[in-house]
Amino acid sequence: MAYVRGRVRASVAALEHLVGGLGTATLALGALLWAAIVAVACLVGVGLLAAPGALRAVRWVSDRERARLSRWGEPIPTPGPVPTGLRTATRDPFVRRELGWVALYSLVGLVTGLVGIALPLYAVQDGTFPLWYRLVPPDAAPGIVWWRIDGLSDALWVGVLGVGCLAAAIWFSPVLARLQAWPGRWLLPPPPGVDLSLRVAELTATRAAALDAHAVELRRIERSLHDGTQNRLVAVNVLLGAARRAVRRNPDRADEILGQAQDAAEQALGELRTVVRGILPPVLDDRGLAGALAGLAGSCAVPCRLEVDVAVRCAASVEATAYFVVAEALTNVVRHSGASRVDVVVRREHGRLLVSVEDNGHGDADETRGSGLTGIRRRVEAYDGRMTLTSPPGGPTRMDVELPCGS
């Protein structure tokens, strides 16, 4: 039974992939037709001005497919803008591979997507046909069945065909999804040799981001200790000195001063605990990531719906990063969004921890306006992760974070 549930879950996920792939395949077909028209026009010299735009359209569709495949597996880096100049662009290895991908994917993506969507539709249509076969003429059986339906027995045979379509959808949808993704996995990654240089540049940038994030964290800790705990301890020292001087002259006054010193010491201890929790929250060790996030959601001033699907513990640093990402995101929602609801979804998939925070506020979030989003991005990139922010004016605002957490 567990095996069957796993197959059904995999087929549902594959269907989602196929639907998304069908969308990019449709865009790829449009880009291919436009590129072909421009290429034919270039033969007579009237399409040269439109050629760069056609290549940019191909790049745009290719980047959408890269983003789609990156959400479901190994990330595929984007190559950036198309080189200026038609001759330079046509010599670019990325452009050549993208043109080949558009031509191949226009066929493979459309066929696999249509077949993958048709199987469950036929399964529902034919599987339920015995319930409504009297509503259609006898010679109008649904789907690919063209025989005459003269009674319930014939309708039941159509239902059996629907069960077969359901079984085919469960068993073959993952295969179709992998086949649909194959052109992109083959042609859209950087060519051999280019991948290494891009990876070196990416690691250099993430290393710099890690150092910046570390420096920012040290400054935050230093500021917290200097402005809070240190001042409390100075106050304790002053009060103890005053109490020592007052012991002989006014014992009652000394007792009052010692009480104030004790209160200041307790406040200093509380601020020290806050600083320690900011370094690595103990709640992660005590309750795990799901329990820690449940505490954040429960204390959020905006109603928060939390969904956590992480069966296996990740590295402590990754869980701490996810915790701080959610904490900072919820703080931003409360302070800036004007939202009445926020959804937090955390799941582990393909060796990556995926964190999604979405609110129904007024949107228009901007990293440059000091809302803490820059700090989130730096912290995520320091762990070789990715952050995507979508916040159109009027909302909603959605932040997606991917963190590598091993296989």
Short mmCIF file of C-alpha atoms in Angstrom, two decimals:
data_model
loop_
_atom_site.label_atom_id
_atom_site.label_comp_id
_atom_site.label_asym_id
_atom_site.label_seq_id
_atom_site.Cartn_x
_atom_site.Cartn_y
_atom_site.Cartn_z
CA MET A 1 0.00 0.00 0.00
CA ALA A 2 2.86 2.37 0.80
CA TYR A 3 4.35 1.60 -2.61
CA VAL A 4 1.06 2.45 -4.34
CA ARG A 5 0.76 5.70 -2.39
CA GLY A 6 4.28 6.59 -3.40
CA ARG A 7 3.52 5.92 -7.05
CA VAL A 8 0.35 8.03 -6.89
CA ARG A 9 2.24 10.86 -5.20
CA ALA A 10 4.97 10.67 -7.83
CA SER A 11 2.41 10.70 -10.65
CA VAL A 12 0.68 13.78 -9.21
CA ALA A 13 4.03 15.58 -8.98
CA ALA A 14 4.87 14.45 -12.53
CA LEU A 15 1.54 15.81 -13.76
CA GLU A 16 2.40 19.18 -12.25
CA HIS A 17 5.74 19.09 -14.06
CA LEU A 18 4.04 18.16 -17.34
CA VAL A 19 1.56 21.02 -17.10
CA GLY A 20 4.35 23.52 -16.47
CA GLY A 21 6.42 21.99 -19.27
CA LEU A 22 3.49 22.25 -21.65
CA GLY A 23 3.38 25.98 -20.98
CA THR A 24 7.08 26.48 -21.74
CA ALA A 25 6.77 24.19 -24.78
CA THR A 26 4.02 26.43 -26.14
CA LEU A 27 6.26 29.46 -25.61
CA ALA A 28 9.16 27.59 -27.24
CA LEU A 29 7.01 26.84 -30.29
CA GLY A 30 6.15 30.52 -30.60
CA ALA A 31 9.81 31.52 -30.25
CA LEU A 32 10.81 28.89 -32.83
CA LEU A 33 8.26 30.15 -35.36
CA TRP A 34 9.34 33.75 -34.82
CA ALA A 35 13.02 32.81 -35.18
CA ALA A 36 12.26 30.85 -38.36
CA ILE A 37 10.35 33.79 -39.86
CA VAL A 38 13.21 36.16 -39.01
CA ALA A 39 15.77 33.70 -40.44
CA VAL A 40 13.88 33.48 -43.72
CA ALA A 41 13.58 37.27 -43.80
CA CYS A 42 17.33 37.58 -43.23
CA LEU A 43 17.95 35.65 -46.44
CA VAL A 44 16.52 38.56 -48.39
CA GLY A 45 18.12 41.14 -46.10
CA VAL A 46 14.98 42.47 -44.37
CA GLY A 47 15.17 40.52 -41.12
CA LEU A 48 18.57 41.63 -39.81
CA LEU A 49 17.08 44.28 -37.54
CA ALA A 50 14.65 41.77 -35.98
CA ALA A 51 17.25 39.03 -35.47
CA PRO A 52 18.55 40.27 -32.06
CA GLY A 53 14.98 40.48 -30.77
CA ALA A 54 14.31 36.91 -31.91
CA LEU A 55 17.42 35.68 -30.10
CA ARG A 56 16.36 37.55 -26.95
CA ALA A 57 12.95 35.88 -27.18
CA VAL A 58 14.63 32.48 -27.39
CA ARG A 59 16.80 33.38 -24.37
CA TRP A 60 13.74 34.49 -22.41
CA VAL A 61 11.90 31.21 -23.06
CA SER A 62 15.07 29.24 -22.28
CA ASP A 63 15.49 31.05 -18.96
CA ARG A 64 11.91 30.20 -18.03
CA GLU A 65 12.64 26.53 -18.67
CA ARG A 66 15.88 26.79 -16.68
CA ALA A 67 13.93 28.23 -13.75
CA ARG A 68 11.28 25.50 -14.05
CA LEU A 69 13.84 22.70 -14.10
CA SER A 70 15.78 24.29 -11.24
CA ARG A 71 12.68 24.12 -9.05
CA TRP A 72 12.41 20.36 -9.59
CA GLY A 73 16.04 19.28 -9.49
CA GLU A 74 19.62 20.35 -10.00
CA PRO A 75 19.75 24.12 -10.58
CA ILE A 76 20.71 25.31 -14.06
CA PRO A 77 22.56 28.66 -14.09
CA THR A 78 21.33 31.39 -16.41
CA PRO A 79 23.88 32.82 -18.89
CA GLY A 80 22.78 36.44 -18.69
CA PRO A 81 21.82 38.72 -21.59
CA VAL A 82 22.37 37.84 -25.22
CA PRO A 83 25.64 39.32 -26.56
CA THR A 84 25.26 42.49 -28.57
CA GLY A 85 25.94 42.23 -32.27
CA LEU A 86 24.36 39.60 -34.48
CA ARG A 87 27.65 37.96 -35.46
CA THR A 88 28.82 37.74 -31.84
CA ALA A 89 25.46 36.38 -30.73
CA THR A 90 25.39 33.63 -33.35
CA ARG A 91 28.87 32.51 -32.25
CA ASP A 92 27.87 32.35 -28.59
CA PRO A 93 27.66 28.69 -27.45
CA PHE A 94 24.67 29.41 -25.22
CA VAL A 95 22.69 30.89 -28.12
CA ARG A 96 23.44 27.92 -30.34
CA ARG A 97 22.42 25.41 -27.70
CA GLU A 98 19.24 27.39 -27.00
CA LEU A 99 18.27 27.40 -30.66
CA GLY A 100 18.72 23.62 -30.73
CA TRP A 101 16.69 23.30 -27.54
CA VAL A 102 13.82 25.40 -28.93
CA ALA A 103 13.64 23.24 -32.05
CA LEU A 104 13.71 19.96 -30.09
CA TYR A 105 11.56 21.01 -27.15
CA SER A 106 8.80 22.44 -29.33
CA LEU A 107 8.07 18.85 -30.37
CA VAL A 108 9.05 16.80 -27.32
CA GLY A 109 7.57 19.18 -24.76
CA LEU A 110 4.25 19.53 -26.54
CA VAL A 111 3.79 15.81 -27.22
CA THR A 112 4.74 14.65 -23.73
CA GLY A 113 2.71 17.41 -22.10
CA LEU A 114 -0.42 16.67 -24.12
CA VAL A 115 -0.15 12.92 -23.57
CA GLY A 116 0.52 13.39 -19.85
CA ILE A 117 -2.53 15.62 -19.44
CA ALA A 118 -4.78 13.50 -21.68
CA LEU A 119 -4.25 10.27 -19.71
CA PRO A 120 -5.85 11.45 -16.41
CA LEU A 121 -8.59 13.31 -18.32
CA TYR A 122 -9.49 10.16 -20.24
CA ALA A 123 -9.29 8.19 -16.99
CA VAL A 124 -11.89 10.43 -15.36
CA GLN A 125 -14.09 10.63 -18.47
CA ASP A 126 -14.09 6.93 -19.34
CA GLY A 127 -14.01 5.71 -15.75
CA THR A 128 -17.22 7.56 -14.92
CA PHE A 129 -18.92 6.82 -18.25
CA PRO A 130 -21.13 4.00 -16.86
CA LEU A 131 -22.74 6.63 -14.59
CA TRP A 132 -23.84 8.95 -17.39
CA TYR A 133 -23.78 6.89 -20.60
CA ARG A 134 -27.58 7.26 -20.99
CA LEU A 135 -27.12 11.02 -21.41
CA VAL A 136 -25.33 10.68 -24.76
CA PRO A 137 -26.37 9.00 -28.01
CA PRO A 138 -25.41 5.31 -28.34
CA ASP A 139 -22.86 6.05 -31.06
CA ALA A 140 -21.14 8.90 -29.13
CA ALA A 141 -18.92 7.06 -26.66
CA PRO A 142 -16.26 9.39 -25.23
CA GLY A 143 -12.57 9.46 -25.92
CA ILE A 144 -10.93 7.09 -28.35
CA VAL A 145 -13.74 4.52 -28.12
CA TRP A 146 -15.76 4.51 -31.33
CA TRP A 147 -18.04 1.55 -30.89
CA ARG A 148 -21.79 1.79 -30.34
CA ILE A 149 -22.99 1.74 -26.72
CA ASP A 150 -26.12 -0.41 -26.58
CA GLY A 151 -26.34 -1.00 -22.85
CA LEU A 152 -24.66 -1.04 -19.47
CA SER A 153 -22.27 -3.84 -20.43
CA ASP A 154 -20.79 -1.77 -23.27
CA ALA A 155 -20.56 1.24 -20.94
CA LEU A 156 -18.70 -0.90 -18.39
CA TRP A 157 -16.11 -1.78 -21.03
CA VAL A 158 -15.54 1.94 -21.50
CA GLY A 159 -15.13 2.19 -17.72
CA VAL A 160 -12.51 -0.57 -17.85
CA LEU A 161 -10.69 1.46 -20.48
CA GLY A 162 -10.78 4.42 -18.07
CA VAL A 163 -9.19 2.29 -15.36
CA GLY A 164 -6.48 1.37 -17.85
CA CYS A 165 -5.88 5.05 -18.59
CA LEU A 166 -5.62 5.71 -14.85
CA ALA A 167 -3.06 2.94 -14.45
CA ALA A 168 -1.12 4.27 -17.44
CA ALA A 169 -1.17 7.78 -15.94
CA ILE A 170 0.15 6.50 -12.61
CA TRP A 171 2.91 4.41 -14.15
CA PHE A 172 3.99 6.51 -17.13
CA SER A 173 3.54 10.11 -15.95
CA PRO A 174 6.96 10.18 -14.22
CA VAL A 175 8.53 8.74 -17.37
CA LEU A 176 6.86 11.40 -19.51
CA ALA A 177 7.99 14.13 -17.10
CA ARG A 178 11.60 12.93 -17.31
CA LEU A 179 11.36 12.73 -21.11
CA GLN A 180 9.93 16.24 -21.23
CA ALA A 181 12.77 17.58 -19.07
CA TRP A 182 15.47 15.76 -21.07
CA PRO A 183 16.03 18.42 -23.79
CA GLY A 184 16.47 21.12 -21.17
CA ARG A 185 18.76 19.02 -19.01
CA TRP A 186 20.84 18.22 -22.09
CA LEU A 187 21.05 21.54 -23.93
CA LEU A 188 20.35 24.36 -21.45
CA PRO A 189 23.24 23.86 -18.98
CA PRO A 190 26.47 25.68 -19.84
CA PRO A 191 28.68 24.00 -22.45
CA PRO A 192 31.66 21.97 -21.20
CA GLY A 193 34.34 24.27 -19.84
CA VAL A 194 31.99 27.20 -19.45
CA ASP A 195 30.25 25.53 -16.52
CA LEU A 196 33.49 25.45 -14.53
CA SER A 197 34.21 29.14 -15.02
CA LEU A 198 30.63 30.06 -14.08
CA ARG A 199 30.85 27.89 -11.01
CA VAL A 200 34.11 29.53 -9.97
CA ALA A 201 32.55 32.97 -10.38
CA GLU A 202 29.46 31.86 -8.46
CA LEU A 203 31.53 30.43 -5.60
CA THR A 204 33.63 33.59 -5.48
CA ALA A 205 30.47 35.68 -5.16
CA THR A 206 28.96 33.40 -2.50
CA ARG A 207 32.25 33.41 -0.57
CA ALA A 208 32.19 37.21 -0.55
CA ALA A 209 28.54 37.10 0.53
CA ALA A 210 29.43 34.68 3.33
CA LEU A 211 32.17 36.98 4.58
CA ASP A 212 29.84 39.98 4.41
CA ALA A 213 27.10 38.08 6.24
CA HIS A 214 29.62 36.98 8.88
CA ALA A 215 30.83 40.57 9.36
CA VAL A 216 27.25 41.84 9.63
CA GLU A 217 26.44 39.16 12.20
CA LEU A 218 29.53 40.06 14.26
CA ARG A 219 28.56 43.74 14.17
CA ARG A 220 25.03 42.87 15.27
CA ILE A 221 26.31 40.81 18.20
CA GLU A 222 28.81 43.51 19.16
CA ARG A 223 26.12 46.20 19.01
CA SER A 224 23.73 44.09 21.09
CA LEU A 225 26.39 43.46 23.73
CA HIS A 226 27.61 47.07 23.76
CA ASP A 227 24.26 48.85 23.75
CA GLY A 228 22.41 46.42 26.01
CA THR A 229 24.29 43.96 28.16
CA GLN A 230 27.38 46.11 28.73
CA ASN A 231 25.31 49.06 29.90
CA ARG A 232 23.37 46.80 32.27
CA LEU A 233 26.57 45.42 33.74
CA VAL A 234 27.98 48.95 34.16
CA ALA A 235 24.79 49.87 35.99
CA VAL A 236 25.19 46.79 38.22
CA ASN A 237 28.78 47.81 39.01
CA VAL A 238 27.74 51.37 39.87
CA LEU A 239 24.89 50.18 42.06
CA LEU A 240 27.12 47.72 43.90
CA GLY A 241 29.62 50.51 44.57
CA ALA A 242 26.83 52.74 45.87
CA ALA A 243 25.50 49.92 48.05
CA ARG A 244 28.98 49.26 49.45
CA ARG A 245 29.33 52.91 50.46
CA ALA A 246 25.84 52.96 51.95
CA VAL A 247 26.24 49.84 54.10
CA ARG A 248 27.75 51.69 57.04
CA ARG A 249 25.89 54.97 56.75
CA ASN A 250 22.39 53.84 55.72
CA PRO A 251 21.79 50.04 55.69
CA ASP A 252 18.17 50.45 54.55
CA ARG A 253 19.31 52.44 51.55
CA ALA A 254 21.96 49.81 50.80
CA ASP A 255 19.30 47.07 50.66
CA GLU A 256 17.27 49.12 48.20
CA ILE A 257 20.33 49.70 45.99
CA LEU A 258 21.18 45.97 46.07
CA GLY A 259 17.66 45.22 44.90
CA GLN A 260 18.13 47.58 41.97
CA ALA A 261 21.47 45.93 41.19
CA GLN A 262 19.80 42.51 41.21
CA ASP A 263 17.11 43.74 38.80
CA ALA A 264 19.78 45.15 36.49
CA ALA A 265 21.72 41.87 36.61
CA GLU A 266 18.58 39.91 35.70
CA GLN A 267 17.95 42.25 32.78
CA ALA A 268 21.55 41.77 31.64
CA LEU A 269 21.10 37.98 31.81
CA GLY A 270 17.90 38.25 29.76
CA GLU A 271 19.67 40.30 27.10
CA LEU A 272 22.55 37.81 27.03
CA ARG A 273 20.06 34.99 26.43
CA THR A 274 18.56 36.99 23.58
CA VAL A 275 21.99 37.43 22.01
CA VAL A 276 22.74 33.72 22.39
CA ARG A 277 19.41 32.78 20.83
CA GLY A 278 20.26 35.11 17.93
CA ILE A 279 23.48 33.16 17.28
CA LEU A 280 21.92 29.68 17.22
CA PRO A 281 18.40 29.28 18.65
CA PRO A 282 18.37 26.48 21.26
CA VAL A 283 14.78 25.73 20.26
CA LEU A 284 16.14 24.09 17.09
CA ASP A 285 17.97 21.50 19.18
CA ASP A 286 15.07 21.05 21.58
CA ARG A 287 12.13 20.90 19.14
CA GLY A 288 13.61 20.61 15.66
CA LEU A 289 12.88 22.87 12.71
CA ALA A 290 9.14 22.13 12.64
CA GLY A 291 8.71 22.91 16.33
CA ALA A 292 10.84 26.04 16.14
CA LEU A 293 8.85 27.36 13.17
CA ALA A 294 5.60 26.50 14.95
CA GLY A 295 6.72 28.75 17.78
CA LEU A 296 7.40 31.59 15.34
CA ALA A 297 4.03 31.12 13.63
CA GLY A 298 2.19 31.00 16.93
CA SER A 299 3.75 34.24 18.17
CA CYS A 300 3.26 36.13 14.88
CA ALA A 301 0.89 39.09 15.15
CA VAL A 302 -0.54 38.26 11.70
CA PRO A 303 -2.49 34.96 11.40
CA CYS A 304 0.03 32.47 10.04
CA ARG A 305 -0.59 29.10 8.39
CA LEU A 306 2.43 26.82 8.66
CA GLU A 307 3.11 23.68 6.64
CA VAL A 308 6.35 21.75 7.25
CA ASP A 309 7.23 18.57 5.36
CA VAL A 310 10.81 17.76 6.36
CA ALA A 311 11.11 14.09 7.25
CA VAL A 312 14.89 14.12 7.82
CA ARG A 313 16.89 16.64 9.83
CA CYS A 314 19.16 18.94 7.84
CA ALA A 315 22.49 20.35 8.97
CA ALA A 316 22.22 22.63 12.00
CA SER A 317 23.52 25.62 10.02
CA VAL A 318 20.92 25.07 7.28
CA GLU A 319 18.08 24.77 9.80
CA ALA A 320 19.31 27.91 11.57
CA THR A 321 19.36 29.78 8.26
CA ALA A 322 15.82 28.63 7.45
CA TYR A 323 14.69 29.66 10.95
CA PHE A 324 16.18 33.15 10.64
CA VAL A 325 14.76 33.54 7.11
CA VAL A 326 11.24 32.80 8.36
CA ALA A 327 11.69 34.93 11.47
CA GLU A 328 12.88 37.95 9.47
CA ALA A 329 10.19 37.42 6.81
CA LEU A 330 7.42 37.32 9.43
CA THR A 331 8.85 40.45 11.05
CA ASN A 332 8.68 42.20 7.67
CA VAL A 333 5.10 41.03 7.17
CA VAL A 334 4.05 42.45 10.55
CA ARG A 335 5.89 45.76 10.14
CA HIS A 336 5.53 46.62 6.46
CA SER A 337 2.99 44.54 4.53
CA GLY A 338 -0.38 45.39 6.07
CA ALA A 339 -1.36 41.76 5.48
CA SER A 340 -4.17 39.88 7.20
CA ARG A 341 -2.74 36.43 6.44
CA VAL A 342 0.63 34.83 5.80
CA ASP A 343 1.44 31.30 4.61
CA VAL A 344 4.74 29.58 5.38
CA VAL A 345 5.59 26.33 3.57
CA VAL A 346 8.82 24.42 4.26
CA ARG A 347 9.63 21.16 2.52
CA ARG A 348 12.64 19.08 1.54
CA GLU A 349 12.91 18.01 -2.07
CA HIS A 350 15.78 16.70 -4.21
CA GLY A 351 18.38 17.42 -1.55
CA ARG A 352 17.26 21.03 -1.07
CA LEU A 353 15.31 22.74 1.68
CA LEU A 354 12.59 24.91 0.11
CA VAL A 355 11.11 27.77 2.14
CA SER A 356 8.17 29.79 0.87
CA VAL A 357 6.61 32.79 2.66
CA GLU A 358 3.59 34.46 1.05
CA ASP A 359 1.32 37.21 2.43
CA ASN A 360 -1.73 39.00 1.08
CA GLY A 361 -0.46 42.49 1.87
CA HIS A 362 -0.08 45.52 -0.38
CA GLY A 363 3.15 44.25 -1.95
CA ASP A 364 5.81 46.49 -3.51
CA ALA A 365 8.54 45.11 -1.24
CA ASP A 366 11.97 46.51 -2.15
CA GLU A 367 15.32 45.19 -0.96
CA THR A 368 16.86 48.66 -1.21
CA ARG A 369 14.55 50.22 1.38
CA GLY A 370 16.07 48.60 4.45
CA SER A 371 13.37 46.00 5.13
CA GLY A 372 15.85 43.23 6.04
CA LEU A 373 15.52 41.50 2.67
CA THR A 374 19.14 42.22 1.78
CA GLY A 375 20.25 40.51 4.97
CA ILE A 376 18.11 37.49 4.12
CA ARG A 377 19.60 37.28 0.63
CA ARG A 378 23.16 37.52 1.94
CA ARG A 379 22.54 34.85 4.55
CA VAL A 380 20.98 32.53 1.96
CA GLU A 381 23.69 33.09 -0.66
CA ALA A 382 26.35 32.44 1.98
CA TYR A 383 25.10 28.83 2.04
CA ASP A 384 25.08 28.57 -1.76
CA GLY A 385 21.31 28.99 -1.75
CA ARG A 386 18.95 31.11 -3.82
CA MET A 387 16.28 33.63 -2.93
CA THR A 388 13.52 34.83 -5.26
CA LEU A 389 11.22 37.71 -4.32
CA THR A 390 7.96 38.49 -6.13
CA SER A 391 6.10 41.53 -4.84
CA PRO A 392 4.05 43.48 -7.41
CA PRO A 393 2.24 46.64 -6.26
CA GLY A 394 -1.02 45.57 -4.67
CA GLY A 395 0.40 42.21 -3.66
CA PRO A 396 0.70 39.45 -2.92
CA THR A 397 4.32 39.20 -1.80
CA ARG A 398 6.04 35.83 -2.12
CA MET A 399 9.57 34.92 -1.10
CA ASP A 400 11.05 31.57 -2.16
CA VAL A 401 14.31 30.36 -0.67
CA GLU A 402 16.28 27.26 -1.65
CA LEU A 403 19.02 25.91 0.61
CA PRO A 404 21.19 22.86 -0.18
CA CYS A 405 20.90 20.28 2.57
CA GLY A 406 22.48 17.15 1.09
CA SER A 407 20.92 14.05 -0.46
#
